[in-house]
Amino acid sequence: MKNGTPSFNTNAKQDSKKREVELPKLTDDQINDYLSVTAKAAKFKSVGLTLGGIGLALFFAIMGFYESIHYTIFPSTAIITTLITWAISVGFFIYGFLLTRDFYQIKRKQFTLTNEQLKQIQNKQKTFMTRIISASSLELFYVF
């Protein structure tokens, strides 16, 4: 402007700080629902990943064991079983991702938490990580 005042809003930084403060607070029920659904979704995703590996292993097992006996029927059987297990695996992945679609606000981190809620989430994360570590170590022990 000719009088020296800017024609744009100079309080943009202050407005953005106000917006950060005005984020909605989550209730304990929403937090518990989110944590239980994400744990369930993680199980479906891990089963999907496991089935993908099993499908590949089945393909190589069928092809390796039966290659010398009847070469005509077993390659198609190996391919069909692999495709079926991969289709089921993709289904588990998709279902795992679809379970968490209702928690868009939480995934985008558009909320605020109280200190008690933050401690509750951290405790659940610690127990979840301990379960993952113990399951992984048992799986490694089983393999070896």
Coordinates of N, CA and C in Angstrom, one line a residue:
M1 N 0.8 -1.2 0.0 CA 0.0 0.0 0.0 C 0.9 1.2 0.0
K2 N 0.3 2.3 -0.4 CA 1.1 3.5 -0.5 C 1.4 4.2 0.9
N3 N 0.6 3.9 1.9 CA 0.8 4.4 3.2 C 1.9 3.6 4.0
G4 N 2.4 2.6 3.5 CA 3.5 1.8 4.1 C 3.0 0.6 4.9
T5 N 1.7 0.3 5.0 CA 1.2 -0.9 5.6 C 1.1 -2.0 4.6
P6 N 1.5 -3.2 5.0 CA 1.4 -4.3 4.1 C 0.0 -4.7 3.8
S7 N -0.2 -5.2 2.6 CA -1.6 -5.6 2.2 C -1.8 -7.1 2.6
F8 N -0.9 -7.7 3.2 CA -1.1 -9.1 3.5 C -1.1 -9.2 5.1
N9 N -1.5 -10.4 5.5 CA -1.6 -10.6 7.0 C -0.2 -10.9 7.6
T10 N 0.2 -10.0 8.5 CA 1.5 -10.3 9.2 C 1.4 -11.1 10.4
N11 N 0.2 -11.5 10.8 CA 0.0 -12.3 12.0 C -0.1 -13.8 11.7
A12 N 0.5 -14.2 10.6 CA 0.3 -15.6 10.1 C 1.0 -16.5 11.1
K13 N 2.1 -16.1 11.7 CA 2.8 -17.0 12.7 C 1.9 -17.1 13.9
Q14 N 1.4 -16.1 14.3 CA 0.5 -16.1 15.5 C -0.7 -16.9 15.3
D15 N -1.3 -16.8 14.1 CA -2.5 -17.6 13.7 C -2.2 -19.1 13.7
S16 N -1.0 -19.5 13.2 CA -0.6 -20.9 13.2 C -0.4 -21.4 14.6
K17 N 0.1 -20.6 15.5 CA 0.3 -21.1 16.8 C -1.0 -21.3 17.5
K18 N -2.0 -20.4 17.2 CA -3.3 -20.6 17.8 C -4.0 -21.9 17.3
R19 N -3.7 -22.2 16.0 CA -4.3 -23.4 15.4 C -3.8 -24.6 16.1
E20 N -2.5 -24.6 16.4 CA -1.9 -25.8 17.0 C -2.4 -26.0 18.4
V21 N -2.8 -24.9 19.1 CA -3.3 -25.0 20.5 C -4.7 -25.5 20.4
E22 N -5.5 -25.2 19.3 CA -6.9 -25.6 19.2 C -7.2 -27.0 18.7
L23 N -6.1 -27.8 18.7 CA -6.4 -29.2 18.2 C -7.2 -29.9 19.2
P24 N -8.1 -30.8 18.8 CA -9.0 -31.5 19.7 C -8.2 -32.5 20.6
K25 N -8.7 -32.7 21.8 CA -8.1 -33.7 22.7 C -8.8 -35.0 22.5
L26 N -8.0 -36.1 22.6 CA -8.5 -37.4 22.5 C -9.0 -37.9 23.8
T27 N -10.1 -38.7 23.8 CA -10.6 -39.3 25.0 C -9.8 -40.7 25.2
D28 N -9.9 -41.2 26.4 CA -9.3 -42.5 26.7 C -9.9 -43.6 25.9
D29 N -11.2 -43.5 25.6 CA -11.8 -44.5 24.8 C -11.3 -44.5 23.4
Q30 N -11.0 -43.3 22.8 CA -10.5 -43.3 21.5 C -9.1 -43.8 21.4
I31 N -8.3 -43.5 22.5 CA -6.9 -44.0 22.5 C -6.9 -45.6 22.6
N32 N -7.8 -46.1 23.5 CA -7.8 -47.6 23.7 C -8.3 -48.2 22.4
D33 N -9.3 -47.6 21.7 CA -9.8 -48.2 20.5 C -8.7 -48.2 19.4
Y34 N -8.0 -47.1 19.3 CA -6.9 -47.0 18.3 C -5.8 -48.0 18.6
L35 N -5.4 -48.1 19.9 CA -4.3 -49.1 20.2 C -4.8 -50.5 19.9
S36 N -6.0 -50.9 20.2 CA -6.5 -52.2 20.0 C -6.6 -52.5 18.5
V37 N -7.1 -51.6 17.8 CA -7.3 -51.8 16.3 C -5.9 -51.8 15.6
T38 N -5.0 -51.0 16.0 CA -3.7 -51.1 15.4 C -2.9 -52.4 15.7
A39 N -3.1 -52.9 16.9 CA -2.6 -54.2 17.3 C -3.2 -55.3 16.4
K40 N -4.5 -55.2 16.2 CA -5.2 -56.2 15.4 C -4.7 -56.1 13.9
A41 N -4.6 -54.9 13.4 CA -4.1 -54.7 12.1 C -2.7 -55.2 11.9
A42 N -1.9 -55.0 12.9 CA -0.5 -55.4 12.8 C -0.4 -57.0 12.7
K43 N -1.3 -57.6 13.4 CA -1.4 -59.1 13.3 C -1.8 -59.5 11.9
F44 N -2.8 -58.9 11.3 CA -3.2 -59.2 10.0 C -2.1 -59.0 9.0
K45 N -1.4 -57.9 9.1 CA -0.3 -57.6 8.2 C 0.9 -58.6 8.4
S46 N 1.2 -59.0 9.6 CA 2.2 -60.0 9.8 C 1.8 -61.4 9.3
V47 N 0.5 -61.7 9.4 CA 0.1 -63.0 8.8 C 0.2 -62.9 7.3
G48 N -0.2 -61.8 6.7 CA 0.0 -61.6 5.3 C 1.4 -61.8 4.8
L49 N 2.3 -61.2 5.6 CA 3.7 -61.3 5.2 C 4.2 -62.8 5.3
T50 N 3.8 -63.4 6.4 CA 4.1 -64.8 6.6 C 3.6 -65.7 5.4
L51 N 2.3 -65.5 5.1 CA 1.7 -66.3 4.0 C 2.4 -66.0 2.6
G52 N 2.9 -64.8 2.4 CA 3.7 -64.5 1.2 C 5.0 -65.4 1.2
G53 N 5.6 -65.5 2.3 CA 6.8 -66.3 2.4 C 6.5 -67.8 2.2
I54 N 5.4 -68.2 2.8 CA 5.0 -69.6 2.7 C 4.7 -70.0 1.3
G55 N 4.0 -69.0 0.6 CA 3.7 -69.3 -0.8 C 4.9 -69.5 -1.7
L56 N 5.9 -68.7 -1.4 CA 7.2 -68.8 -2.2 C 7.9 -70.1 -1.8
A57 N 7.8 -70.4 -0.5 CA 8.5 -71.7 -0.1 C 7.7 -72.9 -0.7
L58 N 6.4 -72.8 -0.7 CA 5.7 -73.9 -1.3 C 6.0 -74.1 -2.8
F59 N 6.2 -73.0 -3.5 CA 6.5 -73.1 -4.9 C 7.8 -73.8 -5.1
F60 N 8.9 -73.4 -4.4 CA 10.2 -74.1 -4.5 C 10.2 -75.5 -4.0
A61 N 9.4 -75.8 -3.0 CA 9.3 -77.2 -2.4 C 8.6 -78.1 -3.4
I62 N 7.5 -77.7 -4.0 CA 6.8 -78.5 -5.0 C 7.7 -78.7 -6.2
M63 N 8.3 -77.6 -6.7 CA 9.1 -77.8 -7.9 C 10.4 -78.6 -7.6
G64 N 11.0 -78.4 -6.5 CA 12.2 -79.2 -6.2 C 12.0 -80.6 -5.9
F65 N 10.9 -81.0 -5.2 CA 10.7 -82.4 -4.8 C 10.2 -83.2 -6.0
Y66 N 9.4 -82.6 -6.8 CA 8.7 -83.4 -7.8 C 9.1 -83.1 -9.2
E67 N 10.2 -82.4 -9.4 CA 10.7 -82.1 -10.7 C 11.1 -83.4 -11.5
S68 N 11.7 -84.3 -10.9 CA 12.1 -85.5 -11.6 C 11.0 -86.5 -11.8
I69 N 9.9 -86.5 -11.1 CA 8.9 -87.5 -11.2 C 8.0 -87.2 -12.4
H70 N 7.1 -86.2 -12.3 CA 6.2 -85.9 -13.3 C 6.3 -84.4 -13.5
Y71 N 7.0 -84.0 -14.6 CA 7.2 -82.6 -14.8 C 6.0 -81.9 -15.4
T72 N 5.0 -82.6 -15.8 CA 3.9 -81.9 -16.5 C 2.9 -81.3 -15.5
I73 N 2.5 -82.0 -14.4 CA 1.4 -81.6 -13.5 C 2.0 -80.7 -12.4
F74 N 3.2 -81.0 -11.9 CA 3.6 -80.3 -10.7 C 4.0 -78.8 -10.9
P75 N 4.5 -78.4 -12.0 CA 4.7 -76.9 -12.2 C 3.4 -76.1 -12.1
S76 N 2.3 -76.6 -12.7 CA 1.1 -75.9 -12.6 C 0.5 -75.9 -11.1
T77 N 0.7 -77.0 -10.4 CA 0.3 -77.1 -9.0 C 1.1 -76.1 -8.2
A78 N 2.4 -76.0 -8.4 CA 3.2 -75.1 -7.7 C 2.8 -73.7 -7.9
I79 N 2.5 -73.3 -9.2 CA 2.1 -72.0 -9.5 C 0.7 -71.6 -8.9
I80 N -0.2 -72.6 -9.0 CA -1.5 -72.4 -8.4 C -1.5 -72.2 -6.9
T81 N -0.8 -73.0 -6.2 CA -0.7 -72.9 -4.7 C 0.0 -71.6 -4.4
T82 N 1.0 -71.2 -5.1 CA 1.7 -69.9 -4.8 C 0.8 -68.7 -5.0
L83 N 0.0 -68.7 -6.1 CA -0.9 -67.6 -6.4 C -2.0 -67.6 -5.4
I84 N -2.5 -68.7 -5.0 CA -3.6 -68.7 -4.0 C -3.1 -68.2 -2.6
T85 N -1.9 -68.6 -2.2 CA -1.4 -68.1 -0.9 C -1.1 -66.6 -1.0
W86 N -0.6 -66.2 -2.2 CA -0.3 -64.7 -2.3 C -1.6 -63.9 -2.4
A87 N -2.6 -64.5 -3.0 CA -3.9 -63.7 -3.0 C -4.4 -63.6 -1.6
I88 N -4.4 -64.6 -0.8 CA -4.8 -64.6 0.6 C -3.9 -63.6 1.4
S89 N -2.6 -63.6 1.1 CA -1.7 -62.7 1.7 C -2.0 -61.2 1.4
V90 N -2.3 -60.9 0.2 CA -2.7 -59.6 -0.2 C -4.0 -59.2 0.5
G91 N -4.9 -60.1 0.6 CA -6.2 -59.9 1.3 C -6.0 -59.5 2.8
F92 N -5.0 -60.2 3.4 CA -4.7 -59.9 4.8 C -4.1 -58.5 4.9
F93 N -3.2 -58.1 4.0 CA -2.6 -56.8 4.0 C -3.6 -55.7 3.8
I94 N -4.5 -55.9 2.8 CA -5.5 -54.9 2.6 C -6.5 -54.7 3.8
Y95 N -6.9 -55.8 4.4 CA -7.8 -55.8 5.5 C -7.1 -55.1 6.7
G96 N -5.8 -55.4 6.9 CA -5.0 -54.7 7.9 C -4.9 -53.2 7.8
F97 N -4.8 -52.8 6.5 CA -4.8 -51.3 6.3 C -6.2 -50.7 6.4
L98 N -7.2 -51.4 6.0 CA -8.5 -50.9 6.1 C -9.0 -50.8 7.5
L99 N -8.5 -51.6 8.4 CA -8.9 -51.5 9.8 C -8.6 -50.1 10.4
T100 N -7.5 -49.5 10.0 CA -7.1 -48.3 10.6 C -7.5 -47.0 9.8
R101 N -8.4 -47.2 8.8 CA -8.8 -46.0 8.0 C -9.7 -45.0 8.8
D102 N -10.3 -45.5 9.8 CA -11.2 -44.6 10.6 C -10.4 -43.7 11.5
F103 N -9.2 -43.9 11.7 CA -8.3 -43.1 12.6 C -7.5 -42.1 11.9
Y104 N -8.0 -41.5 10.9 CA -7.3 -40.5 10.1 C -6.7 -39.4 10.9
Q105 N -7.5 -38.9 11.9 CA -7.1 -37.8 12.7 C -5.9 -38.2 13.6
I106 N -5.9 -39.4 14.1 CA -4.8 -39.8 14.9 C -3.5 -40.1 14.1
K107 N -3.7 -40.7 12.9 CA -2.6 -40.9 12.0 C -1.9 -39.6 11.5
R108 N -2.7 -38.6 11.4 CA -2.1 -37.3 10.9 C -1.6 -36.5 12.1
K109 N -1.7 -37.0 13.3 CA -1.2 -36.4 14.5 C -1.9 -35.0 14.7
Q110 N -3.2 -35.0 14.5 CA -4.0 -33.7 14.7 C -4.8 -33.8 16.0
F111 N -4.1 -33.9 17.1 CA -4.7 -34.0 18.4 C -3.7 -33.6 19.5
T112 N -4.2 -33.4 20.7 CA -3.4 -33.2 21.8 C -3.7 -34.3 22.9
L113 N -2.7 -34.6 23.7 CA -2.8 -35.6 24.7 C -2.5 -34.9 26.1
T114 N -3.1 -35.5 27.1 CA -2.7 -35.1 28.5 C -1.5 -36.0 28.9
N115 N -0.8 -35.6 29.9 CA 0.4 -36.3 30.4 C 0.0 -37.7 30.8
E116 N -1.1 -37.9 31.4 CA -1.5 -39.3 31.8 C -1.7 -40.2 30.6
Q117 N -2.4 -39.6 29.5 CA -2.6 -40.4 28.3 C -1.3 -40.7 27.6
L118 N -0.3 -39.8 27.6 CA 1.0 -40.1 27.0 C 1.7 -41.2 27.8
K119 N 1.6 -41.2 29.1 CA 2.3 -42.2 29.9 C 1.6 -43.6 29.6
Q120 N 0.3 -43.6 29.5 CA -0.4 -44.8 29.2 C 0.0 -45.4 27.8
I121 N 0.1 -44.5 26.8 CA 0.5 -45.0 25.5 C 2.0 -45.5 25.5
Q122 N 2.9 -44.8 26.2 CA 4.3 -45.3 26.3 C 4.4 -46.6 27.0
N123 N 3.6 -46.9 28.1 CA 3.6 -48.2 28.7 C 3.1 -49.3 27.8
K124 N 2.1 -49.0 27.0 CA 1.6 -50.0 26.1 C 2.6 -50.3 25.0
Q125 N 3.3 -49.3 24.6 CA 4.3 -49.4 23.5 C 5.5 -50.3 24.1
K126 N 5.8 -50.1 25.3 CA 6.9 -50.9 25.9 C 6.5 -52.4 26.0
T127 N 5.3 -52.7 26.4 CA 4.8 -54.1 26.5 C 4.7 -54.7 25.1
F128 N 4.3 -53.9 24.1 CA 4.2 -54.4 22.8 C 5.5 -54.7 22.2
M129 N 6.5 -53.8 22.4 CA 7.9 -54.1 22.0 C 8.5 -55.3 22.6
T130 N 8.2 -55.5 23.9 CA 8.7 -56.7 24.6 C 8.1 -57.9 24.0
R131 N 6.9 -57.9 23.7 CA 6.2 -59.1 23.1 C 6.9 -59.4 21.7
I132 N 7.1 -58.3 20.9 CA 7.7 -58.5 19.6 C 9.1 -59.1 19.7
I133 N 9.9 -58.6 20.7 CA 11.3 -59.1 20.8 C 11.3 -60.5 21.3
S134 N 10.4 -60.8 22.3 CA 10.3 -62.2 22.7 C 9.8 -63.2 21.7
A135 N 8.9 -62.7 20.9 CA 8.4 -63.6 19.8 C 9.4 -63.8 18.7
S136 N 10.2 -62.8 18.4 CA 11.3 -62.9 17.4 C 12.4 -63.8 17.9
S137 N 12.7 -63.7 19.2 CA 13.8 -64.6 19.7 C 13.3 -66.0 19.8
L138 N 12.0 -66.2 20.1 CA 11.5 -67.6 20.1 C 11.5 -68.2 18.7
E139 N 11.2 -67.4 17.7 CA 11.1 -67.8 16.4 C 12.5 -68.2 15.9
L140 N 13.5 -67.4 16.2 CA 14.9 -67.6 15.9 C 15.4 -68.9 16.5
F141 N 15.0 -69.1 17.8 CA 15.4 -70.3 18.5 C 14.8 -71.5 17.9
Y142 N 13.5 -71.4 17.4 CA 12.8 -72.5 16.8 C 13.5 -72.9 15.5
V143 N 13.9 -71.9 14.7 CA 14.5 -72.1 13.4 C 15.9 -72.8 13.6
F144 N 16.6 -72.4 14.6 CA 18.0 -72.9 14.7 C 17.9 -74.1 15.6

